[in-house]
CSV table of C-alpha atoms in Angstrom, one decimal:
chain,number,residue,atom,x,y,z
A,81,MET,CA,-29.6,8.9,0.1
A,82,HIS,CA,-26.1,7.2,1.0
A,83,GLY,CA,-23.7,7.7,3.7
A,84,TYR,CA,-21.7,10.3,2.0
A,85,SER,CA,-24.6,12.2,0.7
A,86,GLY,CA,-24.5,14.9,3.5
A,87,ASP,CA,-20.8,15.6,2.5
A,88,LYS,CA,-21.4,15.6,-1.1
A,89,GLN,CA,-20.0,19.1,-2.0
A,90,ALA,CA,-17.0,18.3,0.0
A,91,TYR,CA,-16.2,15.0,-1.8
A,92,LEU,CA,-16.7,16.9,-5.2
A,93,THR,CA,-14.5,19.9,-4.2
A,94,ARG,CA,-11.6,17.2,-3.2
A,95,LEU,CA,-12.0,15.2,-6.5
A,96,ARG,CA,-11.7,18.5,-8.5
A,97,ARG,CA,-8.7,19.3,-6.7
A,98,ILE,CA,-7.2,15.7,-7.5
A,99,GLU,CA,-8.5,16.3,-11.2
A,100,GLY,CA,-6.3,19.2,-11.0
A,101,GLN,CA,-3.2,17.6,-9.8
A,102,ILE,CA,-3.7,15.0,-12.5
A,103,ARG,CA,-3.6,18.0,-15.1
A,104,GLY,CA,-0.7,19.2,-13.3
A,105,LEU,CA,1.0,15.7,-14.0
A,106,GLN,CA,0.4,16.1,-17.5
A,107,ARG,CA,1.9,19.7,-17.6
A,108,MET,CA,5.0,18.2,-15.9
A,109,VAL,CA,5.7,15.5,-18.1
A,110,ASP,CA,4.9,17.8,-21.3
A,111,GLU,CA,7.4,20.2,-20.0
A,112,GLU,CA,9.8,17.3,-19.0
A,113,ALA,CA,10.1,17.9,-15.7
A,114,TYR,CA,12.7,15.8,-13.7
A,115,CYS,CA,11.3,12.2,-13.1
A,116,ILE,CA,11.7,12.3,-9.1
A,117,ASP,CA,9.7,15.7,-9.2
A,118,ILE,CA,6.8,13.8,-11.3
A,119,LEU,CA,6.9,10.9,-8.9
A,120,THR,CA,6.6,13.2,-5.9
A,121,GLN,CA,3.5,14.5,-7.3
A,122,VAL,CA,2.1,11.1,-8.2
A,123,SER,CA,2.4,10.0,-4.5
A,124,ALA,CA,0.6,13.2,-3.5
A,125,ALA,CA,-2.3,12.6,-5.7
A,126,THR,CA,-2.3,9.0,-5.0
A,127,ARG,CA,-2.7,9.9,-1.1
A,128,ALA,CA,-5.5,12.2,-1.9
A,129,LEU,CA,-7.5,9.6,-3.6
A,130,GLN,CA,-6.9,7.3,-0.6
A,131,ALA,CA,-8.1,9.9,1.8
A,132,VAL,CA,-11.3,10.3,-0.4
A,133,ALA,CA,-11.8,6.6,-0.2
A,134,LEU,CA,-11.3,6.4,3.4
A,135,GLY,CA,-13.9,9.3,4.2
A,136,LEU,CA,-16.3,7.1,1.8
A,137,LEU,CA,-15.8,4.0,3.8
A,138,GLU,CA,-16.1,5.4,7.2
A,139,ASP,CA,-19.6,7.2,5.9
A,140,HIS,CA,-20.7,3.9,4.3
A,141,ILE,CA,-20.0,1.8,7.6
A,142,ALA,CA,-21.5,4.5,9.8
A,143,HIS,CA,-24.6,4.7,7.5
A,144,CYS,CA,-25.4,1.9,5.0
A,145,VAL,CA,-23.7,-0.9,7.1
A,146,ALA,CA,-25.2,0.3,10.4
A,147,ASP,CA,-28.7,0.7,9.0
A,148,ALA,CA,-28.5,-3.0,7.6
A,149,VAL,CA,-27.5,-4.0,11.0
A,150,LYS,CA,-30.3,-2.3,12.7
A,151,SER,CA,-32.7,-3.7,10.3
A,152,GLY,CA,-31.3,-7.1,11.1
A,153,GLY,CA,-31.8,-10.0,8.8
A,154,PRO,CA,-29.2,-11.3,6.3
A,155,GLU,CA,-28.5,-8.3,4.6
A,156,ALA,CA,-26.4,-7.0,7.6
A,157,GLY,CA,-23.9,-9.8,7.0
A,158,GLU,CA,-23.8,-9.0,3.3
A,159,LYS,CA,-23.3,-5.3,3.9
A,160,VAL,CA,-20.3,-6.3,6.1
A,161,LYS,CA,-18.7,-8.7,3.7
A,162,GLU,CA,-19.0,-6.2,0.8
A,163,ALA,CA,-17.3,-3.5,3.0
A,164,SER,CA,-14.7,-5.8,4.0
A,165,ALA,CA,-14.1,-6.7,0.2
A,166,ALA,CA,-14.0,-3.0,-0.5
A,167,ILE,CA,-11.2,-2.5,2.2
A,168,ALA,CA,-9.1,-5.3,0.8
A,169,ARG,CA,-9.2,-3.6,-2.6
A,170,LEU,CA,-7.9,-0.3,-1.0
A,171,VAL,CA,-5.4,-2.1,1.0
A,172,ARG,CA,-4.1,-4.0,-2.1
A,173,SER,CA,-4.3,-1.1,-4.5
B,178,MET,CA,16.0,14.7,-21.8
B,179,HIS,CA,14.9,12.1,-19.0
B,180,GLY,CA,14.3,8.4,-19.0
B,181,TYR,CA,10.7,8.8,-19.7
B,182,SER,CA,11.1,11.4,-22.7
B,183,GLY,CA,11.0,8.6,-25.2
B,184,ASP,CA,7.4,7.3,-23.8
B,185,LYS,CA,6.2,10.8,-23.3
B,186,GLN,CA,3.0,10.5,-25.4
B,187,ALA,CA,2.2,7.2,-23.7
B,188,TYR,CA,2.6,8.6,-20.4
B,189,LEU,CA,0.2,11.7,-21.4
B,190,THR,CA,-2.3,9.4,-22.9
B,191,ARG,CA,-2.3,7.4,-19.5
B,192,LEU,CA,-2.5,10.7,-17.5
B,193,ARG,CA,-5.5,11.9,-19.6
B,194,ARG,CA,-7.5,8.7,-19.0
B,195,ILE,CA,-6.9,8.9,-15.2
B,196,GLU,CA,-7.9,12.4,-15.5
B,197,GLY,CA,-11.3,11.0,-17.1
B,198,GLN,CA,-11.5,8.4,-14.2
B,199,ILE,CA,-11.4,11.1,-11.8
B,200,ARG,CA,-14.2,13.2,-13.6
B,201,GLY,CA,-16.2,9.8,-13.7
B,202,LEU,CA,-15.9,9.6,-9.9
B,203,GLN,CA,-17.3,13.1,-9.8
B,204,ARG,CA,-20.4,12.2,-11.8
B,205,MET,CA,-20.8,9.1,-9.6
B,206,VAL,CA,-20.7,11.3,-6.5
B,207,ASP,CA,-23.1,13.9,-8.2
B,208,GLU,CA,-25.7,11.3,-9.1
B,209,GLU,CA,-25.3,9.6,-5.6
B,210,ALA,CA,-24.1,6.2,-6.6
B,211,TYR,CA,-23.8,3.4,-4.2
B,212,CYS,CA,-20.6,3.9,-2.1
B,213,ILE,CA,-19.1,0.5,-2.8
B,214,ASP,CA,-19.5,1.3,-6.6
B,215,ILE,CA,-17.7,4.5,-6.0
B,216,LEU,CA,-14.9,2.9,-3.9
B,217,THR,CA,-14.2,0.4,-6.6
B,218,GLN,CA,-13.4,3.0,-9.1
B,219,VAL,CA,-11.3,4.9,-6.5
B,220,SER,CA,-8.9,1.8,-6.2
B,221,ALA,CA,-9.2,1.5,-10.1
B,222,ALA,CA,-7.9,5.0,-10.5
B,223,THR,CA,-5.1,4.5,-7.7
B,224,ARG,CA,-4.0,1.4,-9.4
B,225,ALA,CA,-3.8,3.4,-12.6
B,226,LEU,CA,-1.8,6.1,-10.9
B,227,GLN,CA,0.6,3.6,-9.4
B,228,ALA,CA,1.1,2.0,-12.9
B,229,VAL,CA,2.4,5.5,-14.1
B,230,ALA,CA,4.8,5.7,-11.2
B,231,LEU,CA,6.4,2.4,-11.5
B,232,GLY,CA,7.0,3.0,-15.3
B,233,LEU,CA,8.4,6.5,-14.6
B,234,LEU,CA,10.6,4.9,-12.1
B,235,GLU,CA,12.0,2.1,-14.2
B,236,ASP,CA,12.9,4.6,-16.9
B,237,HIS,CA,14.5,6.6,-14.1
B,238,ILE,CA,16.7,3.9,-13.0
B,239,ALA,CA,17.4,2.8,-16.3
B,240,HIS,CA,18.4,6.0,-17.7
B,241,CYS,CA,19.3,8.9,-15.2
B,242,VAL,CA,20.5,6.5,-12.3
B,243,ALA,CA,22.4,4.3,-14.9
B,244,ASP,CA,24.2,7.4,-16.6
B,245,ALA,CA,25.1,8.8,-13.3
B,246,VAL,CA,26.7,5.3,-12.4
B,247,LYS,CA,28.4,5.3,-15.6
B,248,SER,CA,30.1,8.6,-15.2
B,249,GLY,CA,30.9,7.6,-11.7
B,250,GLY,CA,31.6,10.2,-9.0
B,251,PRO,CA,29.4,11.2,-6.0
B,252,GLU,CA,26.5,11.7,-8.2
B,253,ALA,CA,25.7,8.2,-8.5
B,254,GLY,CA,25.1,7.6,-4.8
B,255,GLU,CA,23.0,10.7,-4.7
B,256,LYS,CA,20.8,9.3,-7.4
B,257,VAL,CA,20.4,5.8,-6.0
B,258,LYS,CA,19.3,7.8,-2.6
B,259,GLU,CA,16.9,9.8,-4.3
B,260,ALA,CA,15.3,7.0,-6.3
B,261,SER,CA,15.1,5.0,-3.1
B,262,ALA,CA,13.2,7.8,-1.3
B,263,ALA,CA,10.9,8.1,-4.2
B,264,ILE,CA,10.2,4.3,-4.1
B,265,ALA,CA,9.8,4.6,-0.4
B,266,ARG,CA,7.1,7.4,-0.9
B,267,LEU,CA,5.4,5.2,-3.4
B,268,VAL,CA,5.4,2.1,-1.2
B,269,ARG,CA,3.9,4.3,1.7
B,270,SER,CA,1.1,6.0,-0.6
C,94,MET,CA,-15.2,-12.3,23.5
C,95,HIS,CA,-14.4,-10.2,20.4
C,96,GLY,CA,-15.1,-10.9,16.9
C,97,TYR,CA,-12.4,-13.1,16.0
C,98,SER,CA,-12.6,-15.4,19.1
C,99,GLY,CA,-14.6,-17.9,17.2
C,100,ASP,CA,-11.5,-18.2,14.9
C,101,LYS,CA,-8.8,-17.8,17.5
C,102,GLN,CA,-7.0,-21.1,16.3
C,103,ALA,CA,-7.0,-20.4,12.8
C,104,TYR,CA,-5.5,-16.9,13.3
C,105,LEU,CA,-2.7,-18.4,15.7
C,106,THR,CA,-1.9,-21.3,12.9
C,107,ARG,CA,-1.5,-18.2,10.3
C,108,LEU,CA,0.5,-16.3,12.7
C,109,ARG,CA,2.7,-19.2,13.3
C,110,ARG,CA,3.3,-19.6,9.7
C,111,ILE,CA,4.1,-16.0,9.4
C,112,GLU,CA,6.5,-16.4,12.1
C,113,GLY,CA,8.2,-19.3,10.2
C,114,GLN,CA,8.1,-17.0,7.1
C,115,ILE,CA,10.3,-14.5,9.0
C,116,ARG,CA,12.9,-17.0,10.3
C,117,GLY,CA,13.2,-18.3,6.5
C,118,LEU,CA,14.3,-14.7,5.9
C,119,GLN,CA,16.5,-14.7,8.4
C,120,ARG,CA,18.2,-18.0,6.9
C,121,MET,CA,18.1,-16.4,3.4
C,122,VAL,CA,20.1,-13.2,4.9
C,123,ASP,CA,22.6,-15.4,6.8
C,124,GLU,CA,23.3,-17.8,3.7
C,125,GLU,CA,23.6,-14.5,1.5
C,126,ALA,CA,20.7,-15.5,-1.0
C,127,TYR,CA,20.2,-13.1,-3.9
C,128,CYS,CA,18.5,-9.7,-2.9
C,129,ILE,CA,15.6,-10.1,-5.2
C,130,ASP,CA,14.7,-13.7,-3.9
C,131,ILE,CA,14.6,-12.1,-0.3
C,132,LEU,CA,12.5,-9.2,-1.5
C,133,THR,CA,9.9,-11.7,-3.1
C,134,GLN,CA,9.7,-13.6,0.3
C,135,VAL,CA,9.3,-10.2,2.1
C,136,SER,CA,6.2,-9.3,0.0
C,137,ALA,CA,4.9,-12.8,0.6
C,138,ALA,CA,5.2,-12.3,4.4
C,139,THR,CA,3.4,-8.8,4.0
C,140,ARG,CA,0.7,-9.9,2.0
C,141,ALA,CA,0.0,-12.8,4.8
C,142,LEU,CA,0.3,-10.2,7.4
C,143,GLN,CA,-2.3,-8.1,5.6
C,144,ALA,CA,-4.7,-11.0,5.0
C,145,VAL,CA,-4.6,-11.6,8.9
C,146,ALA,CA,-5.5,-8.0,9.4
C,147,LEU,CA,-8.3,-7.8,6.8
C,148,GLY,CA,-9.8,-11.0,8.5
C,149,LEU,CA,-9.6,-9.3,12.1
C,150,LEU,CA,-11.2,-6.1,10.5
C,151,GLU,CA,-14.1,-8.0,9.0
C,152,ASP,CA,-14.8,-10.0,12.2
C,153,HIS,CA,-14.5,-6.7,14.2
C,154,ILE,CA,-17.1,-4.8,12.1
C,155,ALA,CA,-19.3,-7.7,12.0
C,156,HIS,CA,-19.2,-8.2,15.7
C,157,CYS,CA,-17.9,-5.5,18.1
C,158,VAL,CA,-19.1,-2.6,15.7
C,159,ALA,CA,-22.4,-4.4,15.0
C,160,ASP,CA,-23.0,-4.9,18.7
C,161,ALA,CA,-22.4,-1.3,19.4
C,162,VAL,CA,-24.7,-0.3,16.6
C,163,LYS,CA,-27.4,-2.7,17.8
C,164,SER,CA,-27.2,-1.3,21.5
C,165,GLY,CA,-27.2,2.4,20.0
C,166,GLY,CA,-26.0,5.3,22.0
C,167,PRO,CA,-22.7,7.2,21.2
C,168,GLU,CA,-20.5,4.0,21.5
C,169,ALA,CA,-21.8,3.1,17.9
C,170,GLY,CA,-20.1,6.3,16.6
C,171,GLU,CA,-16.8,5.7,18.5
C,172,LYS,CA,-16.6,2.1,17.2
C,173,VAL,CA,-17.1,3.0,13.6
C,174,LYS,CA,-14.5,5.9,14.1
C,175,GLU,CA,-11.9,3.6,15.8
C,176,ALA,CA,-12.6,0.9,12.9
C,177,SER,CA,-11.9,3.7,10.2
C,178,ALA,CA,-8.7,4.9,12.0
C,179,ALA,CA,-7.4,1.1,11.9
C,180,ILE,CA,-8.3,0.8,8.3
C,181,ALA,CA,-6.4,4.0,7.4
C,182,ARG,CA,-3.7,2.6,9.3
C,183,LEU,CA,-3.7,-0.8,7.5
C,184,VAL,CA,-3.9,1.2,4.2
C,185,ARG,CA,-1.0,3.4,4.7
C,186,SER,CA,1.3,0.7,6.0
D,293,MET,CA,28.8,-10.9,-2.0
D,294,HIS,CA,25.5,-8.8,-2.5
D,295,GLY,CA,24.6,-5.4,-1.8
D,296,TYR,CA,23.3,-6.0,1.8
D,297,SER,CA,26.5,-8.2,2.8
D,298,GLY,CA,27.9,-5.4,4.6
D,299,ASP,CA,24.7,-4.9,6.7
D,300,LYS,CA,24.0,-8.5,7.3
D,301,GLN,CA,24.1,-8.4,11.0
D,302,ALA,CA,21.6,-5.1,11.2
D,303,TYR,CA,19.3,-7.1,8.9
D,304,LEU,CA,19.2,-10.1,10.9
D,305,THR,CA,18.7,-8.0,14.2
D,306,ARG,CA,15.7,-6.4,12.5
D,307,LEU,CA,14.2,-9.4,11.3
D,308,ARG,CA,14.6,-11.1,14.8
D,309,ARG,CA,12.8,-8.1,16.1
D,310,ILE,CA,9.8,-8.8,13.5
D,311,GLU,CA,10.0,-12.4,14.5
D,312,GLY,CA,9.4,-10.9,18.1
D,313,GLN,CA,6.8,-8.8,17.0
D,314,ILE,CA,4.8,-12.0,15.2
D,315,ARG,CA,5.1,-13.9,18.5
D,316,GLY,CA,3.6,-10.7,20.5
D,317,LEU,CA,0.8,-11.1,18.2
D,318,GLN,CA,0.2,-14.6,18.8
D,319,ARG,CA,0.2,-13.7,22.6
D,320,MET,CA,-2.3,-11.1,21.8
D,321,VAL,CA,-4.9,-13.4,20.1
D,322,ASP,CA,-4.1,-16.2,22.6
D,323,GLU,CA,-5.1,-13.6,25.6
D,324,GLU,CA,-8.1,-12.4,23.3
D,325,ALA,CA,-6.8,-8.8,23.3
D,326,TYR,CA,-9.0,-6.2,21.7
D,327,CYS,CA,-9.1,-6.3,17.9
D,328,ILE,CA,-8.1,-3.0,17.4
D,329,ASP,CA,-5.1,-3.3,19.5
D,330,ILE,CA,-3.8,-6.1,17.5
D,331,LEU,CA,-4.5,-4.5,14.3
D,332,THR,CA,-2.4,-1.7,15.3
D,333,GLN,CA,0.3,-4.2,15.9
D,334,VAL,CA,0.0,-5.9,12.7
D,335,SER,CA,0.5,-2.3,11.1
D,336,ALA,CA,3.5,-2.0,12.9
D,337,ALA,CA,5.1,-5.2,11.9
D,338,THR,CA,3.9,-4.7,8.4
D,339,ARG,CA,5.7,-1.0,8.3
D,340,ALA,CA,9.0,-2.8,9.8
D,341,LEU,CA,8.9,-5.5,7.1
D,342,GLN,CA,8.5,-2.8,4.5
D,343,ALA,CA,11.5,-0.8,5.9
D,344,VAL,CA,13.7,-4.1,5.6
D,345,ALA,CA,12.6,-4.5,1.9
D,346,LEU,CA,13.2,-0.7,1.2
D,347,GLY,CA,16.8,-1.1,2.4
D,348,LEU,CA,17.6,-4.3,0.6
D,349,LEU,CA,16.4,-2.4,-2.5
D,350,GLU,CA,18.6,0.5,-1.9
D,351,ASP,CA,21.3,-1.9,-1.3
D,352,HIS,CA,20.3,-4.0,-4.5
D,353,ILE,CA,20.2,-0.8,-6.8
D,354,ALA,CA,23.3,0.7,-5.4
D,355,HIS,CA,25.5,-2.8,-5.9
D,356,CYS,CA,24.2,-5.3,-7.8
D,357,VAL,CA,22.2,-3.0,-10.6
D,358,ALA,CA,24.9,-0.5,-10.4
D,359,ASP,CA,27.7,-3.1,-11.0
D,360,ALA,CA,26.1,-4.5,-14.0
D,361,VAL,CA,25.7,-0.8,-15.4
D,362,LYS,CA,29.2,-0.5,-15.1
D,363,SER,CA,30.2,-3.8,-16.8
D,364,GLY,CA,27.6,-2.7,-19.5
D,365,GLY,CA,26.0,-5.5,-21.8
D,366,PRO,CA,22.6,-6.9,-21.8
D,367,GLU,CA,22.9,-7.8,-18.1
D,368,ALA,CA,22.2,-4.0,-17.0
D,369,GLY,CA,18.7,-4.0,-18.5
D,370,GLU,CA,17.7,-7.3,-17.1
D,371,LYS,CA,18.9,-6.0,-13.6
D,372,VAL,CA,16.8,-2.7,-14.0
D,373,LYS,CA,13.9,-4.8,-15.0
D,374,GLU,CA,14.1,-7.3,-12.2
D,375,ALA,CA,14.5,-4.4,-9.9
D,376,SER,CA,11.5,-2.6,-10.9
D,377,ALA,CA,9.3,-5.9,-10.9
D,378,ALA,CA,10.4,-6.1,-7.0
D,379,ILE,CA,9.4,-2.7,-6.7
D,380,ALA,CA,6.0,-3.4,-8.1
D,381,ARG,CA,5.4,-6.3,-5.9
D,382,LEU,CA,6.3,-4.2,-2.7
D,383,VAL,CA,4.1,-1.5,-3.9
D,384,ARG,CA,1.2,-3.6,-4.4
D,385,SER,CA,1.7,-5.7,-1.2
């Protein structure tokens, strides 16, 4: 079980929607849509992906990191470091 | 014809690969992979999408914006404004 | 006392350096440096600011959020929500 | 003369304001303000810096890149490449 397990179906629905957005981008390129219109949809798909990541991160901190903190020991510090590295990747992507 | 038309197949290949990454994310969620591993893949898919956007943007400036500049008139200024708004959306997504 | 209190001097040194970068940008604009060179320095200052934010966030999760989790009660959930909102602002800035 | 030269004073005013924001961050750290409040101000300063960059970029495309396009020759392609690399740095910072 992980932090997101309780919201699994919601995450799957959102990811399937993003998959549809990416296929929509393929159609736009295939039908030679105007560049700016494609760029607008790329930004929308990027924001949707970020929203999924922010949700997973909140669940992870609320459950996996919190559980490690409650049980104490070195694992807590490792979990915080690991979450911070994931936040950094997200900020820089 | 647009700036990216000459690279259409390359963009389609990249977008299909990103579609595969999104389906891979669905499998990870479905199989309850560790949150951090999923977040790592979300960052990778986000960067791949950004790279597509940066390519489209360069093609757009080099062709659509440049052509408008060459033909002169108010359209040039509009194209620059439009491209700058797309850059802003990309920076903030 | 906050998570970052132990590193206060280090954060102050980094922020003073960023202040110097911003003054450097003012000199470049004043001396009409080439746009791209100014943009390169703006990106460098932005990354330095982000690195300060990521450090503060890690300290906050490791101390303020962790302490709330240890003491239990509703405060823990509030702290996680608050940290997640700060992460979202950082990702979207 | 560069694209931004006509707006030089406006850019200098905005950069001085950002310098003030950075000094404000130093005061907050010095006075041990709450981490989340500092993070909120860091995001605000980051967005202000990005807005300066987006303005410089629009001016650069509208003038330096457009002038190179009008005069034709290889310089036009180089200017577009250079601007695209600056956009990529901005997107990834």
